[in-house]
């Protein structure tokens, strides 16, 4: 059984604890997402309310999208999963098509949390659909999973952030960490708290607006923080085909809008249909 004592939670994570309805810190876990999915779908689901959180700095079998792995050395990164029970403040369920936004909103929250600990000239940006970048390197990946619970559908929103990895610890050359980007605050509690503050506030706006990302201004906020917009991109699909063009915006549905390179046509591509979105750098 994981340790979860009041003492443990309050002594170790005093900044984060007030921003979760329940916070379970696990010294080690395979996947925080899988663990929270298991709890939410089980008999004790009611004990994991909206904004319950599982976090660790030692995730041993982290999941990426499409069966890919998320890897990080113990003690140098943070894996966070947040339970979202998608109902409006008046208790009405959100329309299912709005739920796809939660990953982008988590990216926005993490981009803000990371930017706050970077030197003044540094900033973290969202890469559509599920990464947070500093420069062109990935500091965080987001994975959302829908789970059926006895109380209705819920979404587990997972985020992995590279906190204090040194260059030789990076799992892939395209990765970076907050420490490598000059952050002087490597406190897991401070970063977790900053993320939870931003994410809970953003999700609160989203649910109060009944998922209306346009009226609430959330779509604009994501677009402003989105490094992908304005870039030349190649969007790779599961069947092996790809679309090349310029990313010009994010549609109401959360799809990316691409002006095709070889015609005047515009297409919208949904996150679920994308294997990779690669930025085509100038001259590449
Ligand atoms: C993601 O997938 O980026 C989603 C990662 C989500 C991780 C969180 S941690 C908490 C929660 N619990 C979980 O089990 N998962 C979530 P994707 O877009 O498929 O990217 C995966 C790719 O990113 C890999 O194939 C590597 O190329 C790269 N990668 C793996 N580990 C990385 C790291 N630590 N930093 C940067 N890039 C990484």
Coordinates of C-alpha atoms and ligand atoms in Angstrom, one line a residue:
X1 CA 0.0 0.0 0.0
X2 CA 1.3 3.5 -0.7
X3 CA 2.1 5.7 2.2
X4 CA -0.3 8.5 2.7
X5 CA -0.2 9.9 6.1
X6 CA -1.3 13.5 7.0
X7 CA 2.2 13.9 8.3
X8 CA 3.9 12.8 5.1
X9 CA 1.7 15.0 2.9
X10 CA 1.9 18.1 5.0
X11 CA 5.5 17.9 6.0
X12 CA 6.8 17.2 2.5
X13 CA 4.5 19.2 0.2
X14 CA 3.3 22.2 2.2
X15 CA 3.0 24.4 -0.9
X16 CA 1.1 21.8 -3.1
X17 CA -1.2 20.3 -0.6
X18 CA -3.7 23.2 -0.4
X19 CA -4.2 23.1 -4.2
X20 CA -5.4 19.5 -4.5
X21 CA -8.6 18.0 -3.1
X22 CA -6.5 14.9 -2.3
X23 CA -2.8 14.5 -2.8
X24 CA -1.0 11.2 -2.7
X25 CA 2.8 11.3 -3.0
X26 CA 4.2 7.9 -4.0
X27 CA 7.9 7.2 -3.4
X28 CA 7.8 5.0 -6.4
X29 CA 5.1 3.9 -8.9
X30 CA 4.9 2.4 -12.4
X31 CA 2.7 5.1 -13.9
X32 CA 0.9 7.8 -11.9
X33 CA -1.8 7.8 -14.7
X34 CA -2.4 4.0 -14.5
X35 CA -2.5 4.2 -10.7
X36 CA -5.1 7.0 -10.7
X37 CA -7.1 5.3 -13.4
X38 CA -7.2 2.2 -11.3
X39 CA -8.3 4.1 -8.2
X40 CA -11.0 6.0 -10.1
X41 CA -12.5 3.0 -11.7
X42 CA -12.5 0.9 -8.5
X43 CA -14.9 0.6 -5.6
X44 CA -13.3 3.5 -3.7
X45 CA -13.7 5.9 -6.6
X46 CA -15.8 8.3 -4.6
X47 CA -12.7 8.8 -2.4
X48 CA -10.9 10.4 -5.4
X49 CA -12.8 13.6 -6.0
X50 CA -12.3 16.3 -8.7
X51 CA -8.7 17.6 -8.5
X52 CA -7.3 14.5 -6.7
X53 CA -3.6 14.2 -7.5
X54 CA -1.0 11.4 -7.5
X55 CA 2.6 12.4 -7.9
X56 CA 6.1 10.9 -7.7
X57 CA 9.7 11.7 -8.5
X58 CA 10.3 8.0 -9.3
X59 CA 8.0 6.7 -12.1
X60 CA 9.4 3.5 -13.4
X61 CA 7.0 2.7 -16.3
X62 CA 5.8 6.1 -17.6
X63 CA 3.5 6.1 -20.6
X64 CA 3.6 8.4 -23.6
X65 CA 1.0 8.5 -26.4
X66 CA 0.5 5.6 -28.8
X67 CA 2.4 3.0 -26.7
X68 CA 5.5 5.2 -26.5
X69 CA 7.5 5.4 -23.2
X70 CA 8.1 8.3 -20.9
X71 CA 11.4 7.9 -19.2
X72 CA 13.1 9.9 -16.5
X73 CA 15.8 9.0 -13.9
X74 CA 14.6 8.7 -10.3
X75 CA 14.7 11.9 -8.3
X76 CA 15.2 14.3 -11.2
X77 CA 11.7 14.7 -12.6
X78 CA 8.2 14.9 -11.5
X79 CA 5.2 12.8 -12.7
X80 CA 1.8 14.3 -11.9
X81 CA -1.7 12.9 -12.6
X82 CA -4.8 14.9 -11.8
X83 CA -8.3 13.6 -11.7
X84 CA -10.8 15.8 -13.5
X85 CA -14.5 15.1 -13.0
X86 CA -15.9 17.1 -15.9
X87 CA -19.1 18.6 -14.6
X88 CA -20.1 22.2 -14.6
X89 CA -20.5 24.1 -11.2
X90 CA -24.3 23.4 -11.4
X91 CA -23.6 19.7 -11.8
X92 CA -24.2 19.2 -15.5
X93 CA -21.8 16.9 -17.4
X94 CA -19.6 18.6 -19.9
X95 CA -20.1 17.7 -23.6
X96 CA -17.7 14.9 -24.4
X97 CA -16.2 16.7 -27.4
X98 CA -14.9 19.4 -25.0
X99 CA -12.8 16.9 -23.1
X100 CA -10.0 16.9 -25.7
X101 CA -9.1 20.4 -24.5
X102 CA -7.9 19.2 -21.1
X103 CA -4.5 18.1 -22.5
X104 CA -3.9 21.5 -24.1
X105 CA -5.1 23.3 -20.9
X106 CA -2.6 21.2 -18.9
X107 CA 0.1 22.2 -21.3
X108 CA -0.8 25.8 -20.8
X109 CA -0.7 25.4 -17.0
X110 CA 2.7 23.7 -17.2
X111 CA 4.1 26.3 -19.6
X112 CA 3.1 29.0 -17.1
X113 CA 4.5 27.0 -14.1
X114 CA 7.8 26.4 -15.9
X115 CA 8.2 30.0 -17.2
X116 CA 7.9 31.2 -13.6
X117 CA 11.1 29.4 -12.5
X118 CA 13.1 30.2 -15.6
X119 CA 15.5 33.2 -15.9
X120 CA 13.7 36.4 -17.1
X121 CA 14.6 35.9 -20.8
X122 CA 13.4 32.2 -20.8
X123 CA 9.9 31.0 -21.5
X124 CA 8.2 27.7 -21.9
X125 CA 5.6 27.2 -24.7
X126 CA 2.9 24.7 -25.6
X127 CA 3.6 22.5 -28.6
X128 CA 0.4 21.2 -30.0
X129 CA -1.0 18.8 -29.0
X130 CA 0.7 17.6 -25.8
X131 CA 4.2 18.9 -25.2
X132 CA 5.8 21.8 -23.4
X133 CA 9.0 23.1 -25.0
X134 CA 11.8 25.4 -23.9
X135 CA 13.4 26.6 -27.1
X136 CA 12.7 23.6 -29.3
X137 CA 13.4 21.1 -26.6
X138 CA 10.8 19.1 -24.7
X139 CA 10.6 19.8 -20.9
X140 CA 7.2 18.2 -20.4
X141 CA 4.8 15.7 -22.0
X142 CA 1.1 15.4 -21.3
X143 CA -1.1 12.3 -21.5
X144 CA -4.9 12.4 -20.9
X145 CA -6.9 9.3 -20.4
X146 CA -10.7 8.9 -20.2
X147 CA -11.9 6.6 -17.4
X148 CA -15.4 5.4 -16.7
X149 CA -16.1 5.7 -12.9
X150 CA -19.2 4.7 -10.9
X151 CA -19.9 8.5 -10.7
X152 CA -19.6 9.1 -14.5
X153 CA -16.7 9.7 -16.9
X154 CA -13.5 11.3 -15.6
X155 CA -10.3 12.3 -17.2
X156 CA -6.9 11.6 -15.8
X157 CA -4.5 14.3 -17.0
X158 CA -0.9 13.2 -16.6
X159 CA 2.1 15.5 -17.0
X160 CA 5.8 14.5 -16.7
X161 CA 8.2 17.4 -16.2
X162 CA 12.0 17.2 -16.3
X163 CA 13.2 19.1 -13.3
X164 CA 16.9 18.6 -12.5
X165 CA 18.2 16.2 -15.1
X166 CA 21.7 16.9 -16.3
X167 CA 22.6 16.7 -20.0
X168 CA 23.9 13.1 -19.7
X169 CA 20.6 12.0 -18.0
X170 CA 18.3 13.2 -20.8
X171 CA 16.5 10.2 -22.3
X172 CA 16.5 11.7 -25.8
X173 CA 18.5 14.5 -27.4
X174 CA 15.3 16.5 -28.0
X175 CA 14.7 16.7 -24.3
X176 CA 15.7 19.4 -21.8
X177 CA 15.2 20.1 -18.1
X178 CA 14.4 23.1 -16.0
X179 CA 17.9 23.0 -14.5
X180 CA 19.5 22.9 -17.9
X181 CA 17.5 26.0 -18.9
X182 CA 18.8 27.9 -15.9
X183 CA 16.1 27.5 -13.4
X184 CA 17.4 28.0 -9.9
X185 CA 14.4 26.4 -8.2
X186 CA 14.5 22.6 -8.3
X187 CA 12.1 22.1 -5.5
X188 CA 9.5 19.5 -6.5
X189 CA 7.0 21.0 -4.1
X190 CA 7.3 24.5 -5.6
X191 CA 6.9 23.2 -9.2
X192 CA 4.0 20.9 -8.3
X193 CA 2.3 23.7 -6.5
X194 CA 2.8 26.2 -9.3
X195 CA 1.3 23.6 -11.8
X196 CA -1.6 22.8 -9.6
X197 CA -2.4 26.5 -9.0
X198 CA -2.5 27.2 -12.7
X199 CA -4.2 24.0 -13.8
X200 CA -7.0 24.2 -11.2
X201 CA -7.6 27.8 -12.0
X202 CA -7.8 27.1 -15.8
X203 CA -10.0 24.0 -15.3
X204 CA -12.3 26.0 -13.1
X205 CA -12.7 28.6 -15.9
X206 CA -13.2 25.8 -18.4
X207 CA -15.9 24.0 -16.4
X208 CA -17.7 27.3 -15.4
X209 CA -17.8 28.1 -19.2
X210 CA -19.3 24.7 -19.8
X211 CA -16.3 23.9 -22.1
X212 CA -16.7 27.0 -24.2
X213 CA -13.0 27.7 -24.9
X214 CA -13.8 30.5 -27.3
X215 CA -16.1 32.6 -25.0
X216 CA -13.9 32.0 -21.9
X217 CA -10.8 33.1 -23.7
X218 CA -9.0 29.8 -23.1
X219 CA -8.5 29.1 -26.8
X220 CA -6.8 32.4 -27.2
X221 CA -4.7 31.8 -24.2
X222 CA -3.5 28.4 -25.5
X223 CA -2.9 29.9 -29.0
X224 CA -0.8 32.7 -27.5
X225 CA 1.3 30.2 -25.6
X226 CA 1.5 27.9 -28.5
X227 CA 4.9 27.6 -30.2
X228 CA 3.5 25.6 -33.0
X229 CA 1.3 28.4 -34.5
X230 CA 3.1 30.2 -37.3
X231 CA 5.6 27.3 -37.8
X232 CA 6.1 25.2 -40.9
X233 CA 5.1 21.7 -39.8
X234 CA 4.8 18.1 -41.0
X235 CA 1.9 16.3 -39.4
X236 CA 2.4 12.5 -39.6
X237 CA -0.6 10.2 -39.5
X238 CA -0.9 6.6 -38.2
X239 CA -1.3 5.3 -41.8
X240 CA 2.1 6.7 -42.7
X241 CA 0.8 9.7 -44.8
X242 CA 1.6 13.2 -43.8
X243 CA 0.4 16.8 -44.3
X244 CA 2.9 19.7 -44.7
X245 CA 2.0 23.3 -44.3
X246 CA 1.9 26.2 -41.9
X247 CA 0.1 25.9 -38.6
X248 CA -2.2 28.9 -38.4
X249 CA -4.4 28.3 -35.4
X250 CA -6.4 26.0 -33.1
X251 CA -10.0 25.2 -34.0
X252 CA -12.8 25.3 -31.5
X253 CA -12.5 21.5 -31.4
X254 CA -8.9 21.6 -30.3
X255 CA -7.7 20.5 -33.8
X256 CA -4.8 22.2 -35.4
X257 CA -5.5 24.3 -38.5
X258 CA -2.9 23.9 -41.2
X259 CA -2.6 26.0 -44.4
X260 CA -1.4 23.4 -46.9
X261 CA 2.0 24.1 -48.5
X262 CA 1.0 23.1 -52.0
X263 CA -2.4 24.7 -52.3
X264 CA -4.6 27.4 -50.8
X265 CA -6.5 24.8 -48.9
X266 CA -6.8 24.7 -45.1
X267 CA -7.2 21.4 -43.1
X268 CA -8.0 20.7 -39.5
X269 CA -6.2 17.8 -37.9
X270 CA -7.4 16.3 -34.6
X271 CA -4.8 15.3 -32.0
X272 CA -6.1 11.7 -32.0
X273 CA -5.2 11.3 -35.6
X274 CA -1.6 12.5 -35.3
X275 CA 1.4 10.3 -34.7
X276 CA 4.0 13.2 -34.7
X277 CA 3.9 16.8 -35.4
X278 CA 7.4 17.9 -36.5
X279 CA 8.4 21.5 -36.9
X280 CA 10.3 22.1 -40.1
X281 CA 13.1 24.4 -39.2
X282 CA 14.3 27.0 -41.6
X283 CA 16.7 25.5 -44.1
X284 CA 15.9 21.9 -42.9
Ligands
LIG1 C1 4.2 12.2 -24.1 O1 4.0 11.3 -25.0 O2 4.9 13.2 -24.2 C2 3.3 12.1 -22.9 C3 4.1 11.8 -21.6 C4 3.3 11.8 -20.4 C5 4.0 11.4 -19.2 C6 3.2 11.6 -17.9 S1 4.1 11.4 -16.5 C7 2.7 11.3 -15.5 C8 1.7 10.5 -16.3 N1 1.9 9.1 -16.1 C9 2.3 8.4 -17.2 O3 2.5 7.2 -17.2 N2 2.4 9.3 -18.2 C10 2.0 10.6 -17.8 P1 4.6 11.3 -26.5 O4 4.1 12.6 -27.2 O5 4.2 10.0 -27.1 O6 6.1 11.4 -26.3 C11 6.9 10.3 -25.9 C12 8.2 10.6 -26.5 O7 8.9 11.6 -25.8 C13 9.2 9.4 -26.4 O8 9.0 8.5 -27.5 C14 10.5 10.0 -26.4 O9 10.9 10.3 -27.7 C15 10.3 11.3 -25.7 N3 10.6 11.3 -24.2 C16 10.5 10.2 -23.4 N4 10.8 10.6 -22.1 C17 11.1 11.9 -22.2 C18 11.5 12.9 -21.2 N5 11.7 12.6 -20.0 N6 11.7 14.2 -21.7 C19 11.5 14.5 -23.0 N7 11.1 13.7 -23.9 C20 10.9 12.4 -23.5

